[in-house]
mmCIF file of C-alpha atoms in Angstrom:
data_model
loop_
_atom_site.group_PDB
_atom_site.id
_atom_site.type_symbol
_atom_site.label_atom_id
_atom_site.label_comp_id
_atom_site.label_asym_id
_atom_site.label_seq_id
_atom_site.Cartn_x
_atom_site.Cartn_y
_atom_site.Cartn_z
ATOM 1 C CA MET Q 1 0.000 0.000 0.000
ATOM 2 C CA ILE Q 2 1.414 3.361 -1.044
ATOM 3 C CA GLN Q 3 2.049 5.610 1.960
ATOM 4 C CA ASN Q 4 4.135 8.479 0.553
ATOM 5 C CA LYS Q 5 5.343 10.154 -2.662
ATOM 6 C CA LYS Q 6 8.575 8.128 -2.694
ATOM 7 C CA GLU Q 7 6.608 4.856 -2.646
ATOM 8 C CA LEU Q 8 4.295 6.199 -5.368
ATOM 9 C CA LYS Q 9 7.278 6.771 -7.669
ATOM 10 C CA GLU Q 10 8.812 3.389 -6.807
ATOM 11 C CA TYR Q 11 5.583 1.439 -7.404
ATOM 12 C CA TYR Q 12 4.996 3.187 -10.716
ATOM 13 C CA ARG Q 13 8.604 2.752 -11.856
ATOM 14 C CA GLN Q 14 8.530 -0.943 -10.939
ATOM 15 C CA ASP Q 15 5.247 -1.405 -12.901
ATOM 16 C CA LEU Q 16 6.871 0.134 -15.979
ATOM 17 C CA ARG Q 17 10.071 -1.903 -15.522
ATOM 18 C CA GLN Q 18 8.212 -5.214 -15.238
ATOM 19 C CA SER Q 19 5.979 -4.366 -18.210
ATOM 20 C CA GLU Q 20 9.091 -3.534 -20.247
ATOM 21 C CA LEU Q 21 7.821 0.003 -20.832
ATOM 22 C CA LEU Q 22 10.585 1.809 -18.945
ATOM 23 C CA ASN Q 23 13.098 1.627 -21.803
ATOM 24 C CA LYS Q 24 10.581 2.439 -24.541
ATOM 25 C CA PRO Q 25 10.467 5.923 -26.079
ATOM 26 C CA PHE Q 26 8.126 8.345 -24.360
ATOM 27 C CA TYR Q 27 5.772 8.613 -27.357
ATOM 28 C CA TYR Q 28 5.414 4.794 -27.363
ATOM 29 C CA ARG Q 29 4.462 4.823 -23.685
ATOM 30 C CA LEU Q 30 1.797 7.457 -24.289
ATOM 31 C CA LEU Q 31 0.079 5.144 -26.768
ATOM 32 C CA ASP Q 32 0.236 2.063 -24.526
ATOM 33 C CA ARG Q 33 -2.931 1.499 -22.449
ATOM 34 C CA ARG Q 34 -0.945 -0.056 -19.613
ATOM 35 C CA TYR Q 35 1.159 3.073 -19.153
ATOM 36 C CA LYS Q 36 -1.959 5.172 -18.568
ATOM 37 C CA PHE Q 37 -3.557 2.493 -16.405
ATOM 38 C CA TYR Q 38 -0.546 2.019 -14.090
ATOM 39 C CA LYS Q 39 -0.169 5.763 -13.674
ATOM 40 C CA THR Q 40 -3.853 6.220 -12.823
ATOM 41 C CA LEU Q 41 -3.896 3.173 -10.514
ATOM 42 C CA ARG Q 42 -0.884 4.277 -8.500
ATOM 43 C CA ARG Q 43 -1.966 7.944 -8.299
ATOM 44 C CA THR Q 44 -5.437 6.878 -7.147
ATOM 45 C CA GLU Q 45 -3.883 4.665 -4.445
ATOM 46 C CA TYR Q 46 -1.666 7.546 -3.344
ATOM 47 C CA TYR Q 47 -4.499 10.072 -3.079
ATOM 48 C CA CYS Q 48 -6.819 7.574 -1.354
ATOM 49 C CA ASN Q 49 -4.187 6.559 1.225
ATOM 50 C CA CYS Q 50 -2.252 9.748 1.912
ATOM 51 C CA LYS Q 51 -3.631 13.047 0.792
ATOM 52 C CA ARG Q 52 -6.124 15.040 2.888
ATOM 53 C CA GLY Q 53 -7.802 18.396 2.374
ATOM 54 C CA PRO Q 54 -10.457 19.858 0.084
ATOM 55 C CA ILE Q 55 -8.318 20.213 -3.066
ATOM 56 C CA ASN Q 56 -6.816 16.758 -2.646
ATOM 57 C CA GLY Q 57 -10.307 15.375 -1.993
ATOM 58 C CA LEU Q 58 -11.425 16.765 -5.340
ATOM 59 C CA ILE Q 59 -8.361 15.296 -7.088
ATOM 60 C CA LYS Q 60 -9.084 11.964 -5.381
ATOM 61 C CA ARG Q 61 -12.694 11.926 -6.664
ATOM 62 C CA ILE Q 62 -11.581 12.814 -10.191
ATOM 63 C CA LEU Q 63 -8.938 10.053 -10.147
ATOM 64 C CA ILE Q 64 -11.453 7.489 -8.867
ATOM 65 C CA ILE Q 65 -13.851 8.378 -11.701
ATOM 66 C CA LYS Q 66 -11.030 8.204 -14.272
ATOM 67 C CA TYR Q 67 -9.808 4.898 -12.833
ATOM 68 C CA ASN Q 68 -13.288 3.347 -12.889
ATOM 69 C CA ARG Q 69 -13.791 4.439 -16.509
ATOM 70 C CA MET Q 70 -10.471 2.856 -17.498
ATOM 71 C CA CYS Q 71 -11.383 -0.394 -15.759
ATOM 72 C CA ASN Q 72 -14.732 -0.453 -17.553
ATOM 73 C CA LYS Q 73 -13.115 0.312 -20.909
ATOM 74 C CA TYR Q 74 -10.585 -2.529 -20.625
ATOM 75 C CA ASN Q 75 -12.984 -4.900 -18.830
ATOM 76 C CA TRP Q 76 -10.799 -5.072 -15.713
ATOM 77 C CA SER Q 77 -12.156 -5.183 -12.186
ATOM 78 C CA ILE Q 78 -9.004 -4.373 -10.253
ATOM 79 C CA PRO Q 79 -9.488 -2.573 -6.928
ATOM 80 C CA ILE Q 80 -6.875 -0.240 -5.512
ATOM 81 C CA ASN Q 81 -4.413 -1.355 -2.794
ATOM 82 C CA VAL Q 82 -4.385 -5.011 -3.858
ATOM 83 C CA PHE Q 83 -1.232 -5.376 -5.981
ATOM 84 C CA GLY Q 84 2.300 -4.649 -4.844
ATOM 85 C CA PRO Q 85 4.841 -2.916 -7.112
ATOM 86 C CA GLY Q 86 5.676 -4.503 -10.455
ATOM 87 C CA LEU Q 87 2.176 -5.339 -11.682
ATOM 88 C CA THR Q 88 2.137 -6.517 -15.295
ATOM 89 C CA ILE Q 89 -1.145 -6.869 -17.162
ATOM 90 C CA VAL Q 90 -0.419 -8.575 -20.437
ATOM 91 C CA HIS Q 91 -3.633 -8.137 -22.477
ATOM 92 C CA VAL Q 92 -6.942 -6.315 -22.505
ATOM 93 C CA GLY Q 93 -9.698 -8.679 -21.405
ATOM 94 C CA THR Q 94 -11.623 -9.819 -18.385
ATOM 95 C CA ILE Q 95 -9.668 -9.688 -15.124
ATOM 96 C CA VAL Q 96 -11.619 -9.796 -11.877
ATOM 97 C CA VAL Q 97 -9.854 -9.357 -8.531
ATOM 98 C CA SER Q 98 -11.428 -9.173 -5.088
ATOM 99 C CA GLY Q 99 -10.773 -6.008 -3.122
ATOM 100 C CA LYS Q 100 -9.815 -8.128 -0.108
ATOM 101 C CA ALA Q 101 -7.109 -10.124 -1.907
ATOM 102 C CA LYS Q 102 -3.446 -9.307 -1.250
ATOM 103 C CA ILE Q 103 -0.940 -9.834 -4.040
ATOM 104 C CA GLY Q 104 2.810 -9.266 -3.700
ATOM 105 C CA LYS Q 105 5.307 -7.577 -5.969
ATOM 106 C CA ASN Q 106 6.076 -8.482 -9.594
ATOM 107 C CA CYS Q 107 2.806 -10.229 -10.435
ATOM 108 C CA ARG Q 108 2.226 -10.986 -14.120
ATOM 109 C CA ILE Q 109 -1.448 -11.559 -14.850
ATOM 110 C CA HIS Q 110 -3.241 -12.625 -18.037
ATOM 111 C CA VAL Q 111 -6.819 -12.354 -19.344
ATOM 112 C CA CYS Q 112 -9.884 -14.218 -18.074
ATOM 113 C CA THR Q 113 -8.374 -14.445 -14.601
ATOM 114 C CA ASN Q 114 -10.517 -14.430 -11.481
ATOM 115 C CA ILE Q 115 -9.086 -13.940 -7.987
ATOM 116 C CA GLY Q 116 -11.962 -13.940 -5.563
ATOM 117 C CA ASN Q 117 -13.785 -14.818 -2.387
ATOM 118 C CA ALA Q 118 -15.153 -18.212 -1.468
ATOM 119 C CA PRO Q 119 -17.130 -19.117 1.635
ATOM 120 C CA SER Q 120 -15.224 -21.406 3.968
ATOM 121 C CA HIS Q 121 -16.593 -22.578 7.316
ATOM 122 C CA GLY Q 122 -19.034 -19.688 7.495
ATOM 123 C CA LYS Q 123 -16.445 -17.020 6.634
ATOM 124 C CA ASP Q 124 -15.542 -15.486 3.317
ATOM 125 C CA GLY Q 125 -11.918 -15.922 2.457
ATOM 126 C CA THR Q 126 -9.677 -14.342 -0.130
ATOM 127 C CA PRO Q 127 -6.305 -15.424 -1.485
ATOM 128 C CA THR Q 128 -2.958 -14.071 -0.382
ATOM 129 C CA ILE Q 129 -0.469 -14.363 -3.230
ATOM 130 C CA GLY Q 130 3.288 -13.942 -2.788
ATOM 131 C CA ASP Q 131 5.961 -12.172 -4.825
ATOM 132 C CA ASN Q 132 7.061 -12.993 -8.391
ATOM 133 C CA VAL Q 133 3.942 -14.928 -9.371
ATOM 134 C CA TYR Q 134 2.892 -15.641 -12.953
ATOM 135 C CA ILE Q 135 -0.868 -16.154 -13.400
ATOM 136 C CA GLY Q 136 -1.742 -17.742 -16.733
ATOM 137 C CA PRO Q 137 -4.818 -17.020 -18.865
ATOM 138 C CA GLY Q 138 -8.094 -18.290 -17.461
ATOM 139 C CA ALA Q 139 -6.787 -19.078 -13.976
ATOM 140 C CA LYS Q 140 -9.355 -19.103 -11.168
ATOM 141 C CA ILE Q 141 -7.962 -18.519 -7.678
ATOM 142 C CA PHE Q 142 -10.385 -18.383 -4.780
ATOM 143 C CA GLY Q 143 -10.841 -19.044 -1.097
ATOM 144 C CA PRO Q 144 -8.836 -18.364 2.055
ATOM 145 C CA ILE Q 145 -5.604 -19.710 0.579
ATOM 146 C CA THR Q 146 -1.957 -18.694 0.415
ATOM 147 C CA ILE Q 147 0.201 -18.976 -2.692
ATOM 148 C CA GLY Q 148 3.933 -18.722 -2.009
ATOM 149 C CA ASP Q 149 6.627 -16.727 -3.791
ATOM 150 C CA ASN Q 150 8.010 -17.621 -7.246
ATOM 151 C CA VAL Q 151 4.972 -19.646 -8.327
ATOM 152 C CA VAL Q 152 3.771 -20.223 -11.889
ATOM 153 C CA ILE Q 153 0.015 -20.818 -12.172
ATOM 154 C CA GLY Q 154 -0.829 -22.477 -15.478
ATOM 155 C CA ALA Q 155 -3.570 -21.565 -17.917
ATOM 156 C CA ASN Q 156 -7.120 -22.455 -16.836
ATOM 157 C CA ALA Q 157 -5.952 -23.720 -13.440
ATOM 158 C CA VAL Q 158 -8.527 -23.801 -10.654
ATOM 159 C CA VAL Q 159 -6.677 -23.020 -7.441
ATOM 160 C CA ASN Q 160 -8.686 -23.593 -4.262
ATOM 161 C CA LYS Q 161 -5.983 -24.706 -1.825
ATOM 162 C CA SER Q 162 -2.676 -23.286 -0.622
ATOM 163 C CA PHE Q 163 0.639 -23.988 -2.351
ATOM 164 C CA PRO Q 164 4.258 -23.472 -1.229
ATOM 165 C CA SER Q 165 6.870 -21.255 -2.849
ATOM 166 C CA ASP Q 166 8.997 -22.205 -5.868
ATOM 167 C CA CYS Q 167 6.675 -24.459 -7.827
ATOM 168 C CA THR Q 168 4.540 -24.659 -10.954
ATOM 169 C CA ILE Q 169 0.883 -25.527 -10.500
ATOM 170 C CA ALA Q 170 -1.789 -26.393 -13.067
ATOM 171 C CA GLY Q 171 -4.921 -28.413 -13.572
ATOM 172 C CA VAL Q 172 -8.493 -28.625 -12.341
ATOM 173 C CA PRO Q 173 -8.180 -28.683 -9.369
ATOM 174 C CA ALA Q 174 -4.633 -27.361 -9.333
ATOM 175 C CA LYS Q 175 -1.742 -29.514 -8.226
ATOM 176 C CA VAL Q 176 2.034 -29.142 -8.238
ATOM 177 C CA ILE Q 177 3.416 -30.269 -11.574
ATOM 178 C CA SER Q 178 6.983 -29.068 -11.075
ATOM 179 C CA LYS Q 179 9.188 -27.905 -8.230
ATOM 180 C CA ASN Q 180 11.368 -25.901 -10.622
ATOM 181 C CA THR Q 181 10.280 -22.428 -11.721
ATOM 182 C CA SER Q 182 13.407 -21.569 -13.670
ATOM 183 C CA ASN Q 183 11.460 -21.835 -16.934
ATOM 184 C CA GLY Q 184 11.632 -18.117 -17.635
ATOM 185 C CA TYR Q 185 8.069 -17.190 -16.665
ATOM 186 C CA ILE Q 186 9.078 -15.382 -13.529
ATOM 187 C CA ASN Q 187 10.844 -12.209 -14.476
ATOM 188 C CA GLN Q 188 12.858 -10.721 -11.626
ATOM 189 C CA LYS Q 189 14.307 -7.505 -12.986
#
């Protein structure tokens, strides 16, 4: 969660670095939808978490409206204060994330992904996902589970139980298919 201007810059810079937009020419970045989205996401988080006062309240409301319009345009339901720095959204398409989920740094997420709540023993539970996680297209992750660091979640996987760090999981329901994640999916720049 962004708490100050320094963290705002770091989160935004890490998003651009992981999305490979940092080294692109400025005019290229202006045309890329992700560049605008990351900037609006991180500024909205900053103004919602830190800034107080009437002028900042107005800026906050304007940013929330702009952010919601962007999410609707790209068919993304991504609440603020869920993803750590280094978020990479690969394509435009349906992405639904619960506002209660917590996802670490350097997450790469594809289309048709759902990260949500699931009732468990009378309580709703949401996933906690670690750092450097690759989430393939069509993955469904739900329930009060924990996914470790350096995990690759395969396409169309249904993840409803916890998994340790440093593994590749896939299938319906998901299971560990490899203990080695050095296959190039996890990009630690």
